[in-house]
Amino acid sequence: MEEARGSQALVYDRLAAILGKQAAHDLLWLLKQYHKSPQYRELALSTRKSYEGYQRTICNFPVSNGRLLGEFPLDKLNSRHMRGYLDTYPSKVAANRHIQYLCAAFNWGRQRLSPVKFNPCEGVTRNKETSRDRYIEDWEYALVYQVAASMRTPIFAPAMELAYLCRARRGEVFAFTELDIQRQGLYLRRGKGSKNEITAMSDRLQAAIANCRQIYPKAPDRGFLLHRKDGTAYTKNALDSAWQRLVKKALDSPWSLPLNLANEAREDGAAEVDGKFYLTETFTFHDIKAKGITDHKNNEGGHRSKKMEAVYNRKARVIPATR
């Protein structure tokens, strides 16, 4: 089977010769072959979804003379085109992700498809990225949690708690199932090469799980802790939109805070009206994981490297003065 797939370029060339046409071995052709491959299908669903979006964006990117990047012949692409893409694409970080995807596709094709002679992404320096250092203060977390609990469908209230307590990404939080609730605690299958782990059960974690079950208690049992009314999983777009609405509400309307957190908010210069506070700086759902790691007594986050541990530990250490 693998040999048959590996010879698909040869078959394509022969068919083109029979038809008297030149095979259109352009970038779009390569990416389509990559997306059909067994290696691509082995990728995580979230990764494949991202790559589908990358393919559309890259192939529709204008290069010169009205030509789109997807129409560019493979034998004409070189590292300067990749450098130009990195320099001109509006989002420097997104451009890095796109080149990373192209690099994987070219590496795959170079080993299997005769028209792919080299990888134009190799040796191209990626755009500089600055790690996020946003730390969510306790009062900010409490305020946004209130907003989340007030929404018509309050999925993000327990989701925030699961992300914080388990130091988990959003995708991992919404992938939790009833089977992950074990005797020792809540089992987390981490992505991105991080280590799986069990978060020991606590009163707060039990409350978060109970709140998940209360949102749609009559939904068909599909296994997910957090799910839509029909029991199925939420889509990325739906979660993105819901989170944006939630943050906007926190920015646009004031919320009460317990006295100790209200004092913290005042010290941080939060906007206040009649004893209620506004969120003054946005944060991402992913920042909640970083807060969970930073606040954890051992800064545990499932990371395999000290470098990644440092990225997610976002609170400056308090060091005594020299004298």
C-alpha positions as a Markdown table, in Angstrom:
| # | Residue | x | y | z |
|---|---|---|---|---|
| 1 | Met | 0.0 | 0.0 | 0.0 |
| 2 | Glu | 2.8 | 2.4 | 1.0 |
| 3 | Glu | 4.7 | 1.6 | -2.2 |
| 4 | Ala | 1.6 | 2.3 | -4.3 |
| 5 | Arg | 1.1 | 5.7 | -2.6 |
| 6 | Gly | 4.8 | 6.4 | -3.0 |
| 7 | Ser | 4.6 | 5.9 | -6.8 |
| 8 | Gln | 1.6 | 8.2 | -7.2 |
| 9 | Ala | 3.8 | 11.0 | -8.8 |
| 10 | Leu | 5.0 | 8.5 | -11.4 |
| 11 | Val | 1.5 | 7.5 | -12.2 |
| 12 | Tyr | 0.5 | 11.2 | -12.5 |
| 13 | Asp | 3.4 | 11.9 | -14.9 |
| 14 | Arg | 2.5 | 9.0 | -17.1 |
| 15 | Leu | -1.2 | 10.0 | -17.2 |
| 16 | Ala | -0.2 | 13.5 | -18.2 |
| 17 | Ala | 2.1 | 12.2 | -20.9 |
| 18 | Ile | -0.7 | 10.1 | -22.3 |
| 19 | Leu | -3.0 | 13.2 | -22.4 |
| 20 | Gly | -0.3 | 15.3 | -24.0 |
| 21 | Lys | -0.3 | 17.7 | -21.1 |
| 22 | Gln | 2.4 | 18.9 | -18.7 |
| 23 | Ala | 1.8 | 17.8 | -15.1 |
| 24 | Ala | 1.0 | 20.8 | -12.9 |
| 25 | His | 3.4 | 20.1 | -10.0 |
| 26 | Asp | 2.7 | 23.3 | -8.1 |
| 27 | Leu | 2.6 | 24.0 | -4.4 |
| 28 | Leu | -1.2 | 23.3 | -4.2 |
| 29 | Trp | -0.6 | 19.9 | -5.8 |
| 30 | Leu | 2.0 | 18.9 | -3.2 |
| 31 | Leu | -0.2 | 20.0 | -0.3 |
| 32 | Lys | -3.2 | 18.1 | -1.6 |
| 33 | Gln | -1.0 | 14.9 | -1.9 |
| 34 | Tyr | 0.2 | 15.5 | 1.7 |
| 35 | His | -3.4 | 15.9 | 3.0 |
| 36 | Lys | -4.3 | 12.5 | 1.4 |
| 37 | Ser | -1.4 | 10.7 | 3.0 |
| 38 | Pro | -1.6 | 8.1 | 5.9 |
| 39 | Gln | 1.0 | 10.2 | 7.7 |
| 40 | Tyr | -1.3 | 13.3 | 7.6 |
| 41 | Arg | -4.3 | 11.3 | 8.8 |
| 42 | Glu | -2.3 | 10.2 | 11.9 |
| 43 | Leu | -2.0 | 13.8 | 13.0 |
| 44 | Ala | -4.3 | 15.0 | 15.8 |
| 45 | Leu | -7.7 | 16.3 | 14.6 |
| 46 | Ser | -7.0 | 19.8 | 15.9 |
| 47 | Thr | -3.7 | 19.8 | 14.0 |
| 48 | Arg | -5.4 | 18.7 | 10.7 |
| 49 | Lys | -8.0 | 21.4 | 11.1 |
| 50 | Ser | -5.3 | 24.0 | 11.6 |
| 51 | Tyr | -3.4 | 22.7 | 8.6 |
| 52 | Glu | -6.5 | 22.9 | 6.4 |
| 53 | Gly | -6.7 | 26.6 | 7.2 |
| 54 | Tyr | -3.0 | 27.1 | 6.6 |
| 55 | Gln | -3.3 | 25.5 | 3.2 |
| 56 | Arg | -6.1 | 27.8 | 2.1 |
| 57 | Thr | -4.2 | 30.9 | 3.4 |
| 58 | Ile | -0.9 | 30.0 | 1.9 |
| 59 | Cys | -2.2 | 28.9 | -1.5 |
| 60 | Asn | -4.3 | 32.1 | -1.9 |
| 61 | Phe | -1.4 | 34.4 | -0.9 |
| 62 | Pro | -0.4 | 36.7 | -3.9 |
| 63 | Val | 3.2 | 36.6 | -4.9 |
| 64 | Ser | 3.8 | 38.5 | -8.2 |
| 65 | Asn | 2.1 | 39.2 | -11.6 |
| 66 | Gly | -1.2 | 38.2 | -10.2 |
| 67 | Arg | 0.0 | 34.7 | -9.4 |
| 68 | Leu | -0.9 | 33.0 | -6.2 |
| 69 | Leu | 1.6 | 31.1 | -4.1 |
| 70 | Gly | -0.4 | 27.9 | -4.5 |
| 71 | Glu | 0.1 | 28.1 | -8.3 |
| 72 | Phe | 3.9 | 28.4 | -8.1 |
| 73 | Pro | 5.7 | 25.4 | -9.7 |
| 74 | Leu | 7.6 | 23.4 | -7.2 |
| 75 | Asp | 10.9 | 23.5 | -9.1 |
| 76 | Lys | 10.7 | 27.4 | -9.0 |
| 77 | Leu | 10.1 | 27.8 | -5.3 |
| 78 | Asn | 13.2 | 28.6 | -3.2 |
| 79 | Ser | 14.2 | 29.9 | 0.2 |
| 80 | Arg | 13.8 | 33.5 | -0.9 |
| 81 | His | 10.1 | 33.0 | -1.5 |
| 82 | Met | 9.8 | 31.5 | 2.0 |
| 83 | Arg | 11.7 | 34.5 | 3.4 |
| 84 | Gly | 9.5 | 36.9 | 1.5 |
| 85 | Tyr | 6.4 | 35.2 | 2.9 |
| 86 | Leu | 7.7 | 35.5 | 6.5 |
| 87 | Asp | 8.5 | 39.2 | 5.9 |
| 88 | Thr | 5.3 | 40.2 | 4.2 |
| 89 | Tyr | 2.5 | 38.1 | 5.9 |
| 90 | Pro | 0.6 | 40.4 | 8.3 |
| 91 | Ser | 1.0 | 38.2 | 11.4 |
| 92 | Lys | 4.7 | 37.3 | 12.0 |
| 93 | Val | 3.8 | 34.5 | 14.5 |
| 94 | Ala | 1.2 | 33.0 | 12.1 |
| 95 | Ala | 3.7 | 33.1 | 9.3 |
| 96 | Asn | 6.0 | 31.0 | 11.4 |
| 97 | Arg | 3.3 | 28.4 | 11.8 |
| 98 | His | 2.6 | 28.4 | 8.0 |
| 99 | Ile | 6.3 | 27.8 | 7.2 |
| 100 | Gln | 6.5 | 25.1 | 9.8 |
| 101 | Tyr | 3.5 | 23.4 | 8.1 |
| 102 | Leu | 5.1 | 23.8 | 4.6 |
| 103 | Cys | 8.4 | 22.4 | 5.9 |
| 104 | Ala | 6.6 | 19.3 | 7.1 |
| 105 | Ala | 4.8 | 18.9 | 3.8 |
| 106 | Phe | 8.0 | 19.3 | 1.8 |
| 107 | Asn | 9.9 | 16.8 | 4.0 |
| 108 | Trp | 7.1 | 14.3 | 3.5 |
| 109 | Gly | 7.0 | 14.9 | -0.3 |
| 110 | Arg | 10.8 | 14.8 | -0.8 |
| 111 | Gln | 10.8 | 11.2 | 0.5 |
| 112 | Arg | 7.9 | 10.0 | -1.6 |
| 113 | Leu | 7.2 | 12.2 | -4.7 |
| 114 | Ser | 9.6 | 12.4 | -7.6 |
| 115 | Pro | 8.7 | 16.1 | -8.5 |
| 116 | Val | 9.7 | 17.2 | -5.0 |
| 117 | Lys | 13.5 | 17.6 | -5.2 |
| 118 | Phe | 14.3 | 19.8 | -2.2 |
| 119 | Asn | 12.7 | 21.7 | 0.8 |
| 120 | Pro | 12.8 | 25.5 | 0.3 |
| 121 | Cys | 12.0 | 26.0 | 3.9 |
| 122 | Glu | 15.2 | 24.5 | 5.2 |
| 123 | Gly | 17.7 | 27.1 | 6.4 |
| 124 | Val | 15.1 | 29.9 | 6.5 |
| 125 | Thr | 15.2 | 31.8 | 9.8 |
| 126 | Arg | 11.8 | 32.1 | 11.4 |
| 127 | Asn | 10.4 | 35.4 | 12.7 |
| 128 | Lys | 11.4 | 36.3 | 16.2 |
| 129 | Glu | 8.7 | 35.4 | 18.7 |
| 130 | Thr | 8.3 | 36.9 | 22.2 |
| 131 | Ser | 6.8 | 34.5 | 24.8 |
| 132 | Arg | 3.7 | 35.7 | 26.5 |
| 133 | Asp | 4.3 | 36.8 | 30.0 |
| 134 | Arg | 0.7 | 37.8 | 30.9 |
| 135 | Tyr | -0.1 | 36.7 | 34.5 |
| 136 | Ile | -3.7 | 36.7 | 35.4 |
| 137 | Glu | -4.2 | 38.2 | 38.9 |
| 138 | Asp | -6.6 | 36.6 | 41.3 |
| 139 | Trp | -9.1 | 39.4 | 41.0 |
| 140 | Glu | -9.1 | 39.2 | 37.2 |
| 141 | Tyr | -9.7 | 35.5 | 37.3 |
| 142 | Ala | -12.6 | 35.9 | 39.8 |
| 143 | Leu | -14.1 | 38.7 | 37.7 |
| 144 | Val | -14.0 | 36.8 | 34.4 |
| 145 | Tyr | -15.3 | 33.6 | 36.2 |
| 146 | Gln | -18.3 | 35.6 | 37.4 |
| 147 | Val | -18.9 | 36.7 | 33.8 |
| 148 | Ala | -18.6 | 33.2 | 32.5 |
| 149 | Ala | -21.1 | 31.9 | 35.1 |
| 150 | Ser | -23.6 | 34.6 | 34.1 |
| 151 | Met | -23.6 | 33.6 | 30.4 |
| 152 | Arg | -26.7 | 31.9 | 29.0 |
| 153 | Thr | -24.7 | 28.8 | 28.4 |
| 154 | Pro | -22.0 | 29.0 | 31.2 |
| 155 | Ile | -19.6 | 26.4 | 29.7 |
| 156 | Phe | -16.5 | 28.5 | 30.4 |
| 157 | Ala | -17.1 | 28.8 | 34.1 |
| 158 | Pro | -16.2 | 25.1 | 34.8 |
| 159 | Ala | -13.8 | 25.1 | 31.8 |
| 160 | Met | -11.8 | 27.9 | 33.5 |
| 161 | Glu | -11.6 | 25.8 | 36.7 |
| 162 | Leu | -10.5 | 22.7 | 34.9 |
| 163 | Ala | -7.9 | 24.6 | 33.0 |
| 164 | Tyr | -6.6 | 26.2 | 36.2 |
| 165 | Leu | -6.7 | 23.2 | 38.5 |
| 166 | Cys | -5.3 | 20.7 | 35.9 |
| 167 | Arg | -3.0 | 23.3 | 34.1 |
| 168 | Ala | -4.6 | 22.3 | 30.8 |
| 169 | Arg | -5.0 | 23.8 | 27.4 |
| 170 | Arg | -8.5 | 24.5 | 26.1 |
| 171 | Gly | -8.5 | 21.6 | 23.7 |
| 172 | Glu | -7.5 | 19.3 | 26.5 |
| 173 | Val | -10.3 | 20.7 | 28.8 |
| 174 | Phe | -13.0 | 20.2 | 26.2 |
| 175 | Ala | -11.7 | 16.7 | 25.5 |
| 176 | Phe | -12.3 | 15.5 | 29.0 |
| 177 | Thr | -14.7 | 12.6 | 29.2 |
| 178 | Glu | -16.5 | 10.8 | 32.0 |
| 179 | Leu | -14.0 | 7.9 | 31.7 |
| 180 | Asp | -11.2 | 10.3 | 32.7 |
| 181 | Ile | -12.7 | 10.6 | 36.2 |
| 182 | Gln | -10.7 | 8.0 | 38.0 |
| 183 | Arg | -10.4 | 6.9 | 41.6 |
| 184 | Gln | -7.1 | 8.8 | 42.0 |
| 185 | Gly | -8.4 | 12.0 | 40.3 |
| 186 | Leu | -9.0 | 13.4 | 36.8 |
| 187 | Tyr | -6.8 | 11.9 | 34.0 |
| 188 | Leu | -5.4 | 14.4 | 31.5 |
| 189 | Arg | -4.1 | 13.4 | 28.1 |
| 190 | Arg | -1.8 | 16.2 | 27.3 |
| 191 | Gly | -0.9 | 17.2 | 23.7 |
| 192 | Lys | 2.1 | 18.9 | 22.2 |
| 193 | Gly | 4.4 | 16.1 | 23.5 |
| 194 | Ser | 3.8 | 16.9 | 27.2 |
| 195 | Lys | 3.4 | 14.2 | 29.8 |
| 196 | Asn | 0.0 | 12.8 | 30.7 |
| 197 | Glu | -0.9 | 13.0 | 34.3 |
| 198 | Ile | -3.7 | 12.6 | 36.9 |
| 199 | Thr | -4.8 | 15.7 | 38.9 |
| 200 | Ala | -5.7 | 14.5 | 42.4 |
| 201 | Met | -9.3 | 15.1 | 43.3 |
| 202 | Ser | -10.1 | 18.1 | 45.5 |
| 203 | Asp | -13.3 | 19.8 | 46.6 |
| 204 | Arg | -12.8 | 22.5 | 44.0 |
| 205 | Leu | -12.1 | 20.0 | 41.2 |
| 206 | Gln | -15.2 | 18.0 | 42.2 |
| 207 | Ala | -17.3 | 21.1 | 42.1 |
| 208 | Ala | -16.0 | 22.0 | 38.6 |
| 209 | Ile | -16.9 | 18.5 | 37.4 |
| 210 | Ala | -20.4 | 18.8 | 38.9 |
| 211 | Asn | -20.9 | 22.1 | 37.2 |
| 212 | Cys | -20.0 | 20.6 | 33.9 |
| 213 | Arg | -22.7 | 18.0 | 34.3 |
| 214 | Gln | -25.3 | 20.6 | 35.3 |
| 215 | Ile | -25.2 | 22.6 | 32.1 |
| 216 | Tyr | -27.0 | 20.0 | 29.9 |
| 217 | Pro | -28.1 | 17.3 | 32.3 |
| 218 | Lys | -30.5 | 15.7 | 29.8 |
| 219 | Ala | -28.2 | 15.6 | 26.8 |
| 220 | Pro | -27.5 | 12.2 | 25.2 |
| 221 | Asp | -24.5 | 10.6 | 26.8 |
| 222 | Arg | -21.6 | 11.0 | 24.4 |
| 223 | Gly | -19.0 | 10.9 | 27.2 |
| 224 | Phe | -17.8 | 14.5 | 27.1 |
| 225 | Leu | -17.8 | 16.5 | 30.4 |
| 226 | Leu | -18.4 | 19.7 | 28.5 |
| 227 | His | -20.6 | 19.3 | 25.4 |
| 228 | Arg | -23.3 | 20.9 | 23.4 |
| 229 | Lys | -27.0 | 20.3 | 24.0 |
| 230 | Asp | -27.0 | 17.2 | 21.8 |
| 231 | Gly | -24.0 | 15.7 | 23.6 |
| 232 | Thr | -21.5 | 16.4 | 20.8 |
| 233 | Ala | -18.2 | 18.3 | 21.1 |
| 234 | Tyr | -17.9 | 22.0 | 20.7 |
| 235 | Thr | -16.1 | 23.3 | 17.5 |
| 236 | Lys | -13.1 | 25.5 | 17.7 |
| 237 | Asn | -15.0 | 28.4 | 16.0 |
| 238 | Ala | -17.9 | 28.1 | 18.5 |
| 239 | Leu | -15.5 | 28.3 | 21.5 |
| 240 | Asp | -13.5 | 31.1 | 20.0 |
| 241 | Ser | -16.7 | 33.2 | 19.5 |
| 242 | Ala | -18.0 | 32.4 | 23.0 |
| 243 | Trp | -14.8 | 33.4 | 24.7 |
| 244 | Gln | -14.6 | 36.7 | 22.7 |
| 245 | Arg | -18.2 | 37.5 | 23.8 |
| 246 | Leu | -17.3 | 36.7 | 27.4 |
| 247 | Val | -14.2 | 38.9 | 27.5 |
| 248 | Lys | -16.0 | 41.8 | 25.9 |
| 249 | Lys | -18.7 | 41.6 | 28.6 |
| 250 | Ala | -16.0 | 41.7 | 31.3 |
| 251 | Leu | -14.5 | 44.8 | 29.6 |
| 252 | Asp | -17.8 | 46.6 | 29.1 |
| 253 | Ser | -19.7 | 46.0 | 32.3 |
| 254 | Pro | -18.6 | 46.3 | 36.0 |
| 255 | Trp | -18.6 | 43.3 | 38.5 |
| 256 | Ser | -18.5 | 43.0 | 42.2 |
| 257 | Leu | -15.6 | 41.4 | 44.0 |
| 258 | Pro | -14.9 | 40.1 | 47.5 |
| 259 | Leu | -13.3 | 42.7 | 49.7 |
| 260 | Asn | -9.8 | 41.2 | 49.5 |
| 261 | Leu | -9.9 | 41.0 | 45.7 |
| 262 | Ala | -11.4 | 44.4 | 45.4 |
| 263 | Asn | -8.5 | 45.8 | 47.3 |
| 264 | Glu | -6.1 | 44.0 | 44.9 |
| 265 | Ala | -8.0 | 45.4 | 41.9 |
| 266 | Arg | -7.7 | 49.0 | 43.3 |
| 267 | Glu | -3.9 | 48.5 | 43.9 |
| 268 | Asp | -3.6 | 47.4 | 40.3 |
| 269 | Gly | -5.5 | 50.5 | 39.1 |
| 270 | Ala | -8.6 | 48.7 | 37.8 |
| 271 | Ala | -11.5 | 50.8 | 36.6 |
| 272 | Glu | -14.1 | 51.1 | 39.3 |
| 273 | Val | -17.7 | 52.4 | 39.4 |
| 274 | Asp | -19.8 | 52.3 | 42.5 |
| 275 | Gly | -17.6 | 49.6 | 44.1 |
| 276 | Lys | -17.7 | 47.4 | 41.0 |
| 277 | Phe | -14.8 | 46.6 | 38.7 |
| 278 | Tyr | -14.1 | 46.2 | 35.0 |
| 279 | Leu | -11.5 | 43.9 | 33.4 |
| 280 | Thr | -8.9 | 46.4 | 32.1 |
| 281 | Glu | -6.6 | 44.0 | 30.2 |
| 282 | Thr | -7.7 | 41.0 | 28.2 |
| 283 | Phe | -6.2 | 37.6 | 28.5 |
| 284 | Thr | -6.5 | 34.4 | 26.5 |
| 285 | Phe | -8.0 | 31.1 | 27.7 |
| 286 | His | -4.5 | 29.6 | 27.3 |
| 287 | Asp | -3.2 | 32.2 | 29.9 |
| 288 | Ile | -5.3 | 30.3 | 32.5 |
| 289 | Lys | -3.1 | 27.3 | 32.1 |
| 290 | Ala | -0.1 | 29.5 | 32.7 |
| 291 | Lys | -1.7 | 30.9 | 35.8 |
| 292 | Gly | -2.4 | 27.4 | 37.0 |
| 293 | Ile | 1.3 | 26.4 | 36.5 |
| 294 | Thr | 2.6 | 29.6 | 38.1 |
| 295 | Asp | 0.3 | 29.2 | 41.2 |
| 296 | His | 1.0 | 25.5 | 41.6 |
| 297 | Lys | 3.4 | 24.8 | 44.5 |
| 298 | Asn | 5.7 | 22.8 | 42.2 |
| 299 | Asn | 4.9 | 24.7 | 39.0 |
| 300 | Glu | 3.8 | 21.4 | 37.4 |
| 301 | Gly | 2.6 | 21.6 | 33.8 |
| 302 | Gly | 3.6 | 18.3 | 32.3 |
| 303 | His | 6.4 | 19.8 | 30.3 |
| 304 | Arg | 9.4 | 17.7 | 29.4 |
| 305 | Ser | 11.9 | 20.6 | 29.2 |
| 306 | Lys | 13.0 | 23.3 | 31.6 |
| 307 | Lys | 12.7 | 25.8 | 28.8 |
| 308 | Met | 8.9 | 25.2 | 28.5 |
| 309 | Glu | 8.6 | 25.2 | 32.3 |
| 310 | Ala | 10.1 | 28.7 | 32.3 |
| 311 | Val | 7.7 | 29.9 | 29.5 |
| 312 | Tyr | 4.6 | 29.0 | 31.6 |
| 313 | Asn | 5.9 | 30.2 | 35.0 |
| 314 | Arg | 5.0 | 33.8 | 34.6 |
| 315 | Lys | 5.3 | 35.4 | 38.0 |
| 316 | Ala | 8.6 | 37.1 | 39.0 |
| 317 | Arg | 10.4 | 35.5 | 41.9 |
| 318 | Val | 10.7 | 37.6 | 45.1 |
| 319 | Ile | 14.4 | 37.7 | 45.9 |
| 320 | Pro | 15.8 | 39.2 | 49.2 |
| 321 | Ala | 18.0 | 42.2 | 48.9 |
| 322 | Thr | 21.8 | 41.7 | 49.1 |
| 323 | Arg | 21.8 | 43.3 | 52.6 |
